[in-house]
mmCIF file of C-alpha atoms in Angstrom:
data_model
loop_
_atom_site.group_PDB
_atom_site.id
_atom_site.type_symbol
_atom_site.label_atom_id
_atom_site.label_comp_id
_atom_site.label_asym_id
_atom_site.label_seq_id
_atom_site.Cartn_x
_atom_site.Cartn_y
_atom_site.Cartn_z
ATOM 1 C CA MET A 293 9.898 27.599 -11.312
ATOM 2 C CA PHE A 294 12.800 28.222 -13.657
ATOM 3 C CA SER A 295 13.949 25.265 -15.725
ATOM 4 C CA LEU A 296 17.233 23.539 -15.005
ATOM 5 C CA GLY A 297 18.394 24.178 -18.530
ATOM 6 C CA SER A 298 18.135 27.949 -18.237
ATOM 7 C CA TRP A 299 19.830 27.923 -14.837
ATOM 8 C CA TYR A 300 22.856 26.128 -16.188
ATOM 9 C CA GLY A 301 22.803 28.305 -19.271
ATOM 10 C CA ALA A 302 22.893 31.517 -17.257
ATOM 11 C CA HIS A 303 25.722 30.440 -14.987
ATOM 12 C CA MET A 304 27.942 28.617 -17.414
ATOM 13 C CA ALA A 305 28.150 30.962 -20.376
ATOM 14 C CA GLY A 306 30.803 29.902 -22.817
ATOM 15 C CA PRO A 307 32.180 26.616 -21.441
ATOM 16 C CA ARG A 308 33.727 24.395 -24.043
ATOM 17 C CA GLY A 309 31.325 22.160 -25.945
ATOM 18 C CA GLU A 310 32.108 18.901 -24.151
ATOM 19 C CA TYR A 311 31.800 20.449 -20.734
ATOM 20 C CA ARG A 312 28.534 22.195 -21.543
ATOM 21 C CA LYS A 313 27.081 19.007 -23.019
ATOM 22 C CA SER A 314 28.021 17.097 -19.892
ATOM 23 C CA ALA A 315 26.406 19.727 -17.637
ATOM 24 C CA GLU A 316 23.236 19.624 -19.716
ATOM 25 C CA ARG A 317 23.085 15.840 -19.539
ATOM 26 C CA ARG A 318 23.601 15.981 -15.795
ATOM 27 C CA ALA A 319 20.729 18.458 -15.510
ATOM 28 C CA GLN A 320 18.494 16.195 -17.622
ATOM 29 C CA ILE A 321 19.279 13.226 -15.395
ATOM 30 C CA LEU A 322 18.499 15.217 -12.249
ATOM 31 C CA GLU A 323 15.194 16.391 -13.691
ATOM 32 C CA ALA A 324 14.266 12.791 -14.593
ATOM 33 C CA ALA A 325 15.355 11.530 -11.163
ATOM 34 C CA PHE A 326 13.188 14.162 -9.558
ATOM 35 C CA THR A 327 10.155 13.098 -11.622
ATOM 36 C CA VAL A 328 10.644 9.370 -10.976
ATOM 37 C CA PHE A 329 11.268 9.777 -7.220
ATOM 38 C CA ALA A 330 8.265 12.094 -6.924
ATOM 39 C CA LYS A 331 6.035 9.523 -8.595
ATOM 40 C CA ASN A 332 7.261 6.297 -6.948
ATOM 41 C CA GLY A 333 9.143 7.316 -3.828
ATOM 42 C CA TYR A 334 12.769 6.278 -3.391
ATOM 43 C CA THR A 335 12.498 2.571 -2.589
ATOM 44 C CA ALA A 336 10.398 1.656 -5.621
ATOM 45 C CA SER A 337 12.482 3.757 -8.059
ATOM 46 C CA SER A 338 15.422 2.428 -10.070
ATOM 47 C CA VAL A 339 18.403 3.953 -11.851
ATOM 48 C CA ASN A 340 17.238 2.037 -14.903
ATOM 49 C CA GLU A 341 13.884 3.807 -14.940
ATOM 50 C CA ILE A 342 15.608 7.183 -14.597
ATOM 51 C CA ALA A 343 17.958 6.280 -17.455
ATOM 52 C CA ARG A 344 15.032 5.309 -19.678
ATOM 53 C CA ALA A 345 13.288 8.610 -18.910
ATOM 54 C CA VAL A 346 16.365 10.468 -20.231
ATOM 55 C CA GLY A 347 16.760 8.053 -23.142
ATOM 56 C CA ILE A 348 20.225 6.850 -22.131
ATOM 57 C CA THR A 349 21.676 3.673 -20.597
ATOM 58 C CA GLN A 350 22.106 2.936 -16.919
ATOM 59 C CA THR A 351 25.873 3.188 -17.460
ATOM 60 C CA GLY A 352 25.319 6.663 -18.862
ATOM 61 C CA VAL A 353 23.599 7.711 -15.648
ATOM 62 C CA LEU A 354 26.344 6.171 -13.494
ATOM 63 C CA HIS A 355 28.952 8.100 -15.492
ATOM 64 C CA HIS A 356 27.444 11.305 -14.045
ATOM 65 C CA PHE A 357 26.366 9.928 -10.661
ATOM 66 C CA ALA A 358 28.855 7.228 -9.713
ATOM 67 C CA GLY A 359 27.122 6.712 -6.351
ATOM 68 C CA GLY A 360 23.988 5.445 -8.106
ATOM 69 C CA LYS A 361 20.480 5.882 -6.737
ATOM 70 C CA ILE A 362 21.553 7.356 -3.388
ATOM 71 C CA ALA A 363 23.767 9.915 -5.100
ATOM 72 C CA LEU A 364 20.852 10.901 -7.338
ATOM 73 C CA LEU A 365 18.567 11.299 -4.357
ATOM 74 C CA ARG A 366 21.117 13.440 -2.545
ATOM 75 C CA ALA A 367 21.661 15.649 -5.591
ATOM 76 C CA VAL A 368 17.911 16.137 -6.132
ATOM 77 C CA LEU A 369 17.343 17.081 -2.499
ATOM 78 C CA GLU A 370 20.332 19.411 -2.319
ATOM 79 C CA GLN A 371 19.199 21.196 -5.437
ATOM 80 C CA ARG A 372 15.709 21.800 -3.988
ATOM 81 C CA ASP A 373 17.045 22.886 -0.623
ATOM 82 C CA ALA A 374 19.476 25.315 -2.209
ATOM 83 C CA ARG A 375 16.537 27.091 -3.836
ATOM 84 C CA ALA A 376 14.597 27.444 -0.571
ATOM 85 C CA ALA A 377 17.770 28.548 1.227
ATOM 86 C CA GLY A 378 18.288 31.196 -1.437
ATOM 87 C CA ILE A 379 14.898 32.677 -0.501
ATOM 88 C CA LEU A 380 15.243 32.400 3.278
ATOM 89 C CA GLU A 381 18.893 32.782 4.229
ATOM 90 C CA PRO A 382 19.329 36.533 3.787
ATOM 91 C CA ARG A 383 16.150 37.232 5.795
ATOM 92 C CA ARG A 384 15.470 37.864 9.477
ATOM 93 C CA GLY A 385 12.420 38.104 11.723
ATOM 94 C CA ARG A 386 9.153 39.095 10.045
ATOM 95 C CA ASP A 387 10.844 39.070 6.664
ATOM 96 C CA PHE A 388 11.833 35.416 7.170
ATOM 97 C CA LEU A 389 8.265 34.499 8.178
ATOM 98 C CA ALA A 390 6.971 36.254 5.058
ATOM 99 C CA GLY A 391 9.438 34.075 3.102
ATOM 100 C CA LEU A 392 7.741 30.948 4.447
ATOM 101 C CA VAL A 393 4.453 32.228 3.031
ATOM 102 C CA GLU A 394 6.142 32.902 -0.331
ATOM 103 C CA ILE A 395 7.515 29.350 -0.448
ATOM 104 C CA SER A 396 4.037 27.956 0.294
ATOM 105 C CA ALA A 397 2.596 30.084 -2.499
ATOM 106 C CA ALA A 398 5.230 28.787 -4.932
ATOM 107 C CA GLN A 399 4.576 25.164 -3.937
ATOM 108 C CA ALA A 400 0.960 25.390 -5.046
ATOM 109 C CA SER A 401 2.307 25.173 -8.604
ATOM 110 C CA GLN A 402 4.864 22.451 -7.781
ATOM 111 C CA ARG A 403 2.809 19.440 -6.899
ATOM 112 C CA GLY A 404 5.661 17.076 -7.788
ATOM 113 C CA VAL A 405 8.057 18.735 -5.349
ATOM 114 C CA VAL A 406 5.588 18.512 -2.492
ATOM 115 C CA GLN A 407 4.796 14.909 -3.410
ATOM 116 C CA LEU A 408 8.494 14.019 -3.500
ATOM 117 C CA TYR A 409 9.199 15.409 -0.042
ATOM 118 C CA ARG A 410 6.096 13.819 1.405
ATOM 119 C CA ASN A 411 6.889 10.378 -0.039
ATOM 120 C CA LEU A 412 10.565 10.415 0.826
ATOM 121 C CA SER A 413 10.224 11.921 4.290
ATOM 122 C CA ALA A 414 7.602 9.301 5.191
ATOM 123 C CA GLU A 415 9.837 6.431 4.025
ATOM 124 C CA ALA A 416 12.807 8.047 5.719
ATOM 125 C CA VAL A 417 11.334 7.912 9.227
ATOM 126 C CA ASP A 418 12.778 4.373 9.170
ATOM 127 C CA PRO A 419 16.311 4.702 10.656
ATOM 128 C CA ASP A 420 17.619 2.290 7.980
ATOM 129 C CA HIS A 421 16.488 4.516 5.092
ATOM 130 C CA PRO A 422 19.447 6.156 3.263
ATOM 131 C CA ALA A 423 17.836 9.611 3.601
ATOM 132 C CA HIS A 424 16.848 9.175 7.258
ATOM 133 C CA GLU A 425 19.611 11.385 8.625
ATOM 134 C CA TYR A 426 19.077 13.936 5.884
ATOM 135 C CA PHE A 427 15.357 14.443 6.560
ATOM 136 C CA HIS A 428 15.773 14.309 10.286
ATOM 137 C CA ALA A 429 18.487 16.980 10.221
ATOM 138 C CA ARG A 430 16.584 19.048 7.661
ATOM 139 C CA LEU A 431 13.394 19.211 9.731
ATOM 140 C CA HIS A 432 15.337 20.153 12.869
ATOM 141 C CA ARG A 433 17.317 22.773 10.939
ATOM 142 C CA ILE A 434 14.095 24.332 9.612
ATOM 143 C CA ALA A 435 12.539 24.267 13.100
ATOM 144 C CA ASP A 436 15.591 26.064 14.510
ATOM 145 C CA ALA A 437 15.556 28.690 11.760
ATOM 146 C CA VAL A 438 11.827 29.401 12.265
ATOM 147 C CA THR A 439 12.395 29.563 16.039
ATOM 148 C CA SER A 440 15.144 32.166 15.494
ATOM 149 C CA ALA A 441 12.818 34.206 13.295
ATOM 150 C CA PHE A 442 10.105 34.248 15.985
ATOM 151 C CA GLU A 443 12.777 35.181 18.568
ATOM 152 C CA GLU A 444 13.885 38.085 16.388
ATOM 153 C CA VAL A 445 10.270 39.223 16.080
ATOM 154 C CA ARG A 446 9.959 39.070 19.864
ATOM 155 C CA ALA A 447 13.171 41.082 20.355
ATOM 156 C CA ALA A 448 11.651 43.765 18.123
ATOM 157 C CA GLY A 449 8.464 43.769 20.235
ATOM 158 C CA GLY A 450 6.368 42.191 17.462
ATOM 159 C CA LEU A 451 5.335 38.926 19.166
ATOM 160 C CA ARG A 452 2.141 38.603 21.212
ATOM 161 C CA GLU A 453 2.902 38.360 24.919
ATOM 162 C CA ASP A 454 1.689 34.800 25.547
ATOM 163 C CA VAL A 455 3.614 33.294 22.605
ATOM 164 C CA ASP A 456 6.732 31.160 23.075
ATOM 165 C CA PRO A 457 8.978 31.356 19.967
ATOM 166 C CA ARG A 458 9.798 27.633 19.964
ATOM 167 C CA ASP A 459 6.140 26.597 20.337
ATOM 168 C CA ALA A 460 5.130 29.028 17.613
ATOM 169 C CA ALA A 461 7.821 27.631 15.302
ATOM 170 C CA LEU A 462 6.890 23.966 15.821
ATOM 171 C CA ARG A 463 3.177 24.681 15.348
ATOM 172 C CA THR A 464 3.872 26.686 12.202
ATOM 173 C CA LEU A 465 5.926 23.790 10.856
ATOM 174 C CA ALA A 466 3.226 21.265 11.818
ATOM 175 C CA MET A 467 0.520 23.378 10.162
ATOM 176 C CA THR A 468 2.603 23.719 6.985
ATOM 177 C CA GLU A 469 3.200 19.963 6.741
ATOM 178 C CA GLY A 470 -0.440 19.155 7.519
ATOM 179 C CA LEU A 471 -1.837 21.603 4.981
ATOM 180 C CA GLU A 472 0.420 20.104 2.311
ATOM 181 C CA LEU A 473 -0.982 16.675 3.092
ATOM 182 C CA LEU A 474 -4.576 17.894 2.764
ATOM 183 C CA TRP A 475 -3.747 19.739 -0.444
ATOM 184 C CA LEU A 476 -2.149 16.625 -1.965
ATOM 185 C CA ASN A 477 -5.352 14.761 -1.068
ATOM 186 C CA GLY A 478 -7.539 17.119 -3.038
ATOM 187 C CA PHE A 479 -8.876 19.377 -0.298
ATOM 188 C CA GLU A 480 -9.630 22.983 -1.185
ATOM 189 C CA VAL A 481 -6.991 24.663 0.938
ATOM 190 C CA ASP A 482 -5.086 27.841 0.108
ATOM 191 C CA MET A 483 -1.780 26.877 1.721
ATOM 192 C CA ALA A 484 -0.159 30.311 1.539
ATOM 193 C CA ALA A 485 -3.242 32.161 2.878
ATOM 194 C CA ASP A 486 -3.692 29.639 5.692
ATOM 195 C CA ILE A 487 -0.027 29.760 6.731
ATOM 196 C CA ARG A 488 -0.092 33.551 6.665
ATOM 197 C CA ALA A 489 -3.229 33.629 8.848
ATOM 198 C CA PHE A 490 -1.693 31.091 11.216
ATOM 199 C CA ILE A 491 1.541 33.075 11.604
ATOM 200 C CA ASP A 492 -0.439 36.319 11.977
ATOM 201 C CA GLY A 493 -2.202 34.768 14.986
ATOM 202 C CA HIS A 494 1.136 35.003 16.834
ATOM 203 C CA LEU A 495 2.070 38.559 15.835
ATOM 204 C CA VAL A 496 1.139 42.006 17.166
ATOM 205 C CA ASP A 497 0.795 43.308 13.578
ATOM 206 C CA PRO A 498 -0.110 40.972 10.693
ATOM 207 C CA LEU A 499 2.489 40.248 7.994
ATOM 208 C CA MET B 159 -2.938 -0.902 23.719
ATOM 209 C CA PHE B 160 -4.621 -4.254 24.415
ATOM 210 C CA SER B 161 -3.147 -7.237 22.594
ATOM 211 C CA LEU B 162 -5.049 -8.910 19.791
ATOM 212 C CA GLY B 163 -4.853 -12.224 21.594
ATOM 213 C CA SER B 164 -6.702 -10.979 24.653
ATOM 214 C CA TRP B 165 -9.298 -9.245 22.484
ATOM 215 C CA TYR B 166 -10.135 -12.465 20.683
ATOM 216 C CA GLY B 167 -10.038 -14.360 23.941
ATOM 217 C CA ALA B 168 -12.586 -12.071 25.572
ATOM 218 C CA HIS B 169 -15.021 -12.170 22.660
ATOM 219 C CA MET B 170 -14.766 -15.776 21.613
ATOM 220 C CA ALA B 171 -15.020 -17.708 24.866
ATOM 221 C CA GLY B 172 -15.639 -21.372 24.263
ATOM 222 C CA PRO B 173 -15.477 -21.880 20.477
ATOM 223 C CA ARG B 174 -14.419 -25.337 19.412
ATOM 224 C CA GLY B 175 -10.684 -25.945 19.393
ATOM 225 C CA GLU B 176 -10.137 -25.767 15.623
ATOM 226 C CA TYR B 177 -12.085 -22.551 15.239
ATOM 227 C CA ARG B 178 -10.345 -20.875 18.140
ATOM 228 C CA LYS B 179 -6.945 -21.919 16.855
ATOM 229 C CA SER B 180 -7.763 -20.496 13.428
ATOM 230 C CA ALA B 181 -8.916 -17.188 14.927
ATOM 231 C CA GLU B 182 -5.742 -16.964 16.991
ATOM 232 C CA ARG B 183 -3.566 -17.637 13.964
ATOM 233 C CA ARG B 184 -5.453 -14.999 11.984
ATOM 234 C CA ALA B 185 -4.854 -12.513 14.809
ATOM 235 C CA GLN B 186 -1.142 -13.388 14.884
ATOM 236 C CA ILE B 187 -0.877 -12.835 11.137
ATOM 237 C CA LEU B 188 -2.619 -9.468 11.396
ATOM 238 C CA GLU B 189 -0.315 -8.380 14.189
ATOM 239 C CA ALA B 190 2.746 -9.407 12.140
ATOM 240 C CA ALA B 191 1.373 -7.680 9.031
ATOM 241 C CA PHE B 192 0.851 -4.531 11.052
ATOM 242 C CA THR B 193 4.456 -4.627 12.334
ATOM 243 C CA VAL B 194 5.977 -5.304 8.911
ATOM 244 C CA PHE B 195 3.890 -2.648 7.097
ATOM 245 C CA ALA B 196 4.653 -0.131 9.839
ATOM 246 C CA LYS B 197 8.369 -0.744 9.458
ATOM 247 C CA ASN B 198 8.714 -0.953 5.649
ATOM 248 C CA GLY B 199 5.587 0.613 4.197
ATOM 249 C CA TYR B 200 3.376 -1.398 1.886
ATOM 250 C CA THR B 201 5.387 -1.503 -1.346
ATOM 251 C CA ALA B 202 8.578 -2.862 0.226
ATOM 252 C CA SER B 203 6.757 -5.450 2.381
ATOM 253 C CA SER B 204 6.104 -9.054 1.303
ATOM 254 C CA VAL B 205 3.715 -11.816 2.363
ATOM 255 C CA ASN B 206 6.799 -13.970 2.813
ATOM 256 C CA GLU B 207 8.268 -11.593 5.398
ATOM 257 C CA ILE B 208 4.954 -11.527 7.286
ATOM 258 C CA ALA B 209 4.818 -15.342 7.204
ATOM 259 C CA ARG B 210 8.345 -15.571 8.589
ATOM 260 C CA ALA B 211 7.449 -13.183 11.416
ATOM 261 C CA VAL B 212 4.649 -15.566 12.452
ATOM 262 C CA GLY B 213 6.812 -18.623 11.898
ATOM 263 C CA ILE B 214 4.579 -20.159 9.219
ATOM 264 C CA THR B 215 4.759 -20.567 5.440
ATOM 265 C CA GLN B 216 3.486 -18.131 2.840
ATOM 266 C CA THR B 217 0.787 -20.701 1.983
ATOM 267 C CA GLY B 218 -0.259 -20.621 5.621
ATOM 268 C CA VAL B 219 -0.809 -16.862 5.414
ATOM 269 C CA LEU B 220 -2.740 -17.175 2.147
ATOM 270 C CA HIS B 221 -5.009 -19.785 3.761
ATOM 271 C CA HIS B 222 -6.266 -17.016 6.081
ATOM 272 C CA PHE B 223 -5.971 -14.086 3.651
ATOM 273 C CA ALA B 224 -6.599 -15.447 0.181
ATOM 274 C CA GLY B 225 -6.306 -11.951 -1.327
ATOM 275 C CA GLY B 226 -2.631 -11.783 -0.313
ATOM 276 C CA LYS B 227 -0.806 -8.578 0.562
ATOM 277 C CA ILE B 228 -3.684 -6.239 -0.378
ATOM 278 C CA ALA B 229 -6.131 -8.265 1.733
ATOM 279 C CA LEU B 230 -3.730 -8.056 4.674
ATOM 280 C CA LEU B 231 -3.389 -4.311 4.271
ATOM 281 C CA ARG B 232 -7.157 -3.875 4.126
ATOM 282 C CA ALA B 233 -7.684 -6.014 7.239
ATOM 283 C CA VAL B 234 -5.014 -4.128 9.210
ATOM 284 C CA LEU B 235 -6.481 -0.747 8.295
ATOM 285 C CA GLU B 236 -10.067 -1.795 8.969
ATOM 286 C CA GLN B 237 -9.099 -3.102 12.384
ATOM 287 C CA ARG B 238 -7.437 0.181 13.344
ATOM 288 C CA ASP B 239 -10.274 2.281 11.988
ATOM 289 C CA ALA B 240 -12.853 0.231 13.855
ATOM 290 C CA ARG B 241 -11.128 1.122 17.110
ATOM 291 C CA ALA B 242 -11.112 4.871 16.384
ATOM 292 C CA ALA B 243 -14.725 4.692 15.201
ATOM 293 C CA GLY B 244 -15.663 2.985 18.452
ATOM 294 C CA ILE B 245 -14.388 6.041 20.324
ATOM 295 C CA LEU B 246 -15.865 8.701 18.033
ATOM 296 C CA GLU B 247 -19.105 7.439 16.526
ATOM 297 C CA PRO B 248 -21.421 7.757 19.548
ATOM 298 C CA ARG B 249 -20.228 11.340 20.182
ATOM 299 C CA ARG B 250 -21.409 14.763 19.040
ATOM 300 C CA GLY B 251 -20.150 18.338 19.213
ATOM 301 C CA ARG B 252 -17.698 19.154 21.989
ATOM 302 C CA ASP B 253 -17.696 15.534 23.107
ATOM 303 C CA PHE B 254 -16.512 14.454 19.625
ATOM 304 C CA LEU B 255 -13.733 17.071 19.683
ATOM 305 C CA ALA B 256 -12.648 15.809 23.110
ATOM 306 C CA GLY B 257 -12.513 12.325 21.520
ATOM 307 C CA LEU B 258 -9.953 13.603 18.993
ATOM 308 C CA VAL B 259 -7.771 14.705 21.911
ATOM 309 C CA GLU B 260 -8.165 11.272 23.537
ATOM 310 C CA ILE B 261 -7.097 9.517 20.333
ATOM 311 C CA SER B 262 -4.018 11.773 20.108
ATOM 312 C CA ALA B 263 -3.173 10.933 23.719
ATOM 313 C CA ALA B 264 -3.473 7.190 22.997
ATOM 314 C CA GLN B 265 -1.267 7.474 19.895
ATOM 315 C CA ALA B 266 1.644 8.749 21.954
ATOM 316 C CA SER B 267 2.087 5.144 23.128
ATOM 317 C CA GLN B 268 1.481 3.647 19.662
ATOM 318 C CA ARG B 269 4.405 4.783 17.589
ATOM 319 C CA GLY B 270 3.982 1.877 15.167
ATOM 320 C CA VAL B 271 0.394 2.802 14.353
ATOM 321 C CA VAL B 272 1.287 6.401 13.609
ATOM 322 C CA GLN B 273 4.263 5.252 11.553
ATOM 323 C CA LEU B 274 2.082 2.837 9.565
ATOM 324 C CA TYR B 275 -0.480 5.464 8.638
ATOM 325 C CA ARG B 276 2.188 7.996 7.761
ATOM 326 C CA ASN B 277 4.108 5.580 5.537
ATOM 327 C CA LEU B 278 1.066 4.153 3.814
ATOM 328 C CA SER B 279 -0.795 7.408 3.352
ATOM 329 C CA ALA B 280 2.296 8.983 1.791
ATOM 330 C CA GLU B 281 2.734 6.098 -0.676
ATOM 331 C CA ALA B 282 -0.985 6.100 -1.341
ATOM 332 C CA VAL B 283 -1.106 9.660 -2.688
ATOM 333 C CA ASP B 284 -0.114 7.922 -5.935
ATOM 334 C CA PRO B 285 -3.422 7.105 -7.718
ATOM 335 C CA ASP B 286 -2.016 3.672 -8.694
ATOM 336 C CA HIS B 287 -1.426 2.607 -5.077
ATOM 337 C CA PRO B 288 -3.882 -0.093 -3.905
ATOM 338 C CA ALA B 289 -4.796 1.926 -0.811
ATOM 339 C CA HIS B 290 -5.154 5.236 -2.680
ATOM 340 C CA GLU B 291 -8.945 5.236 -2.647
ATOM 341 C CA TYR B 292 -9.023 4.019 0.951
ATOM 342 C CA PHE B 293 -6.821 6.832 2.322
ATOM 343 C CA HIS B 294 -8.405 9.467 0.150
ATOM 344 C CA ALA B 295 -11.909 8.498 1.302
ATOM 345 C CA ARG B 296 -10.764 8.115 4.914
ATOM 346 C CA LEU B 297 -9.272 11.605 5.109
ATOM 347 C CA HIS B 298 -12.375 13.162 3.546
ATOM 348 C CA ARG B 299 -14.641 11.160 5.867
ATOM 349 C CA ILE B 300 -12.689 12.365 8.920
ATOM 350 C CA ALA B 301 -12.767 15.964 7.640
ATOM 351 C CA ASP B 302 -16.556 15.745 7.234
ATOM 352 C CA ALA B 303 -17.043 14.254 10.699
ATOM 353 C CA VAL B 304 -14.907 16.968 12.331
ATOM 354 C CA THR B 305 -16.784 19.629 10.336
ATOM 355 C CA SER B 306 -20.096 18.246 11.661
ATOM 356 C CA ALA B 307 -18.764 18.370 15.214
ATOM 357 C CA PHE B 308 -17.779 22.053 14.842
ATOM 358 C CA GLU B 309 -21.207 22.754 13.295
ATOM 359 C CA GLU B 310 -22.894 21.117 16.289
ATOM 360 C CA VAL B 311 -20.774 23.234 18.624
ATOM 361 C CA ARG B 312 -21.819 26.336 16.677
ATOM 362 C CA ALA B 313 -25.520 25.347 16.855
ATOM 363 C CA ALA B 314 -25.111 25.121 20.635
ATOM 364 C CA GLY B 315 -23.563 28.610 20.707
ATOM 365 C CA GLY B 316 -20.130 27.284 21.643
ATOM 366 C CA LEU B 317 -18.107 28.406 18.592
ATOM 367 C CA ARG B 318 -16.307 31.770 18.451
ATOM 368 C CA GLU B 319 -18.054 34.161 16.102
ATOM 369 C CA ASP B 320 -15.380 34.505 13.441
ATOM 370 C CA VAL B 321 -14.850 30.731 13.063
ATOM 371 C CA ASP B 322 -16.077 28.780 10.034
ATOM 372 C CA PRO B 323 -16.716 25.102 10.948
ATOM 373 C CA ARG B 324 -15.166 23.730 7.743
ATOM 374 C CA ASP B 325 -12.032 25.871 8.065
ATOM 375 C CA ALA B 326 -11.701 24.907 11.724
ATOM 376 C CA ALA B 327 -12.047 21.208 10.834
ATOM 377 C CA LEU B 328 -9.440 21.281 8.045
ATOM 378 C CA ARG B 329 -6.962 23.214 10.185
ATOM 379 C CA THR B 330 -7.476 20.851 13.118
ATOM 380 C CA LEU B 331 -6.839 17.923 10.798
ATOM 381 C CA ALA B 332 -3.753 19.613 9.311
ATOM 382 C CA MET B 333 -2.394 20.391 12.770
ATOM 383 C CA THR B 334 -2.962 16.787 13.908
ATOM 384 C CA GLU B 335 -1.149 15.343 10.896
ATOM 385 C CA GLY B 336 1.688 17.842 11.174
ATOM 386 C CA LEU B 337 2.224 17.266 14.886
ATOM 387 C CA GLU B 338 2.400 13.512 14.263
ATOM 388 C CA LEU B 339 5.122 14.092 11.697
ATOM 389 C CA LEU B 340 7.175 16.209 14.119
ATOM 390 C CA TRP B 341 6.658 13.682 16.887
ATOM 391 C CA LEU B 342 7.834 10.816 14.649
ATOM 392 C CA ASN B 343 10.923 12.907 13.897
ATOM 393 C CA GLY B 344 11.895 13.189 17.531
ATOM 394 C CA PHE B 345 10.578 16.653 18.380
ATOM 395 C CA GLU B 346 9.395 17.257 21.925
ATOM 396 C CA VAL B 347 5.722 17.812 21.208
ATOM 397 C CA ASP B 348 2.796 16.843 23.425
ATOM 398 C CA MET B 349 0.341 15.977 20.645
ATOM 399 C CA ALA B 350 -2.755 15.734 22.844
ATOM 400 C CA ALA B 351 -2.051 18.988 24.708
ATOM 401 C CA ASP B 352 -1.280 20.837 21.481
ATOM 402 C CA ILE B 353 -4.417 19.571 19.712
ATOM 403 C CA ARG B 354 -6.520 20.476 22.735
ATOM 404 C CA ALA B 355 -5.051 24.004 22.813
ATOM 405 C CA PHE B 356 -5.577 24.366 19.077
ATOM 406 C CA ILE B 357 -9.232 23.279 19.257
ATOM 407 C CA ASP B 358 -9.772 25.498 22.323
ATOM 408 C CA GLY B 359 -8.690 28.478 20.219
ATOM 409 C CA HIS B 360 -11.933 28.064 18.236
ATOM 410 C CA LEU B 361 -14.290 27.612 21.193
ATOM 411 C CA VAL B 362 -16.086 30.015 23.533
ATOM 412 C CA ASP B 363 -15.264 27.749 26.495
ATOM 413 C CA PRO B 364 -12.222 25.437 26.493
ATOM 414 C CA LEU B 365 -12.734 21.654 26.339
#
């Protein structure tokens, strides 16, 4: 996983000093918010704790994220999703499914990310949770994208005859989520290998 | 799902008035604790909110559960686990695996139970959470029991040749957890049918 600092550095070469400093501070705050949310979940986290982690005041945080804790949550989630979308969006069919395996492989070294999504998505099943709509829409969007990939594989003659693309997509998603849970609980599971084997069970030729 | 009141009624016919009233109140508190935890998770719930749901004072709750919120959580979880254990413990091999399908079928009418476990188990991945050890041990205990069942099926010649009992158990557990998550998020999944089909994929003869 590349660091936030280097990402901003690469894309914002030569901004004026004040602007660059502000972007760096914003990146620091987001990284701290990510760490605090991943540890405590959303409900039990506070802007104050995030501010302390950066070594600034609460007002300093609100200068960058005027919407407070919800704005921080949204920014953290959008940042993570943009990275996954960057891997998956240009891909179709088998190539997309292989991308899911790559993301699983990368997550094995990102325990905090997996923990954050698990914590927040569990809280967010409550319709009153500020991220309820976000997680709900996200899961359905992923399910639709995986369904399309299986449909593309079928159109190319690569899907086993008895497999329905939608069923295959939902089961792949369920298996991915379940394996993450076991992995977070200390089971010896190789998420990427297991997801690959599971997807292969639906294909004429393995990935 | 039978109500707690009728359960106590059936098993405690004829206790003296004071004792029966105390048992009923205890059952009411447990039912309220279950509802509140299921809605908010553990961290965001309070003894006061549970007391209000029963229509008594916080002191009234603490009279029955001197250990407070943690004691309530433990009692709620133990009650649920005792019910699942009642279904599974006398069974072996294929019969045990069929029991997993039955529990999935029953959960489809118990959204609150599924929600409670999902919320609490997600929070509890944090080693500082009071139920961390409980959920960790519970998941490993279930994994071991399902592994034993697949081993018994293998000993009886009922497992497909390329299937490892431990792998089959962990994947069945992952699939169960993942399907619950999708179901809670409004996907059209038939948890019991999907778990049955998934288990059948490992067996010489379907359940």
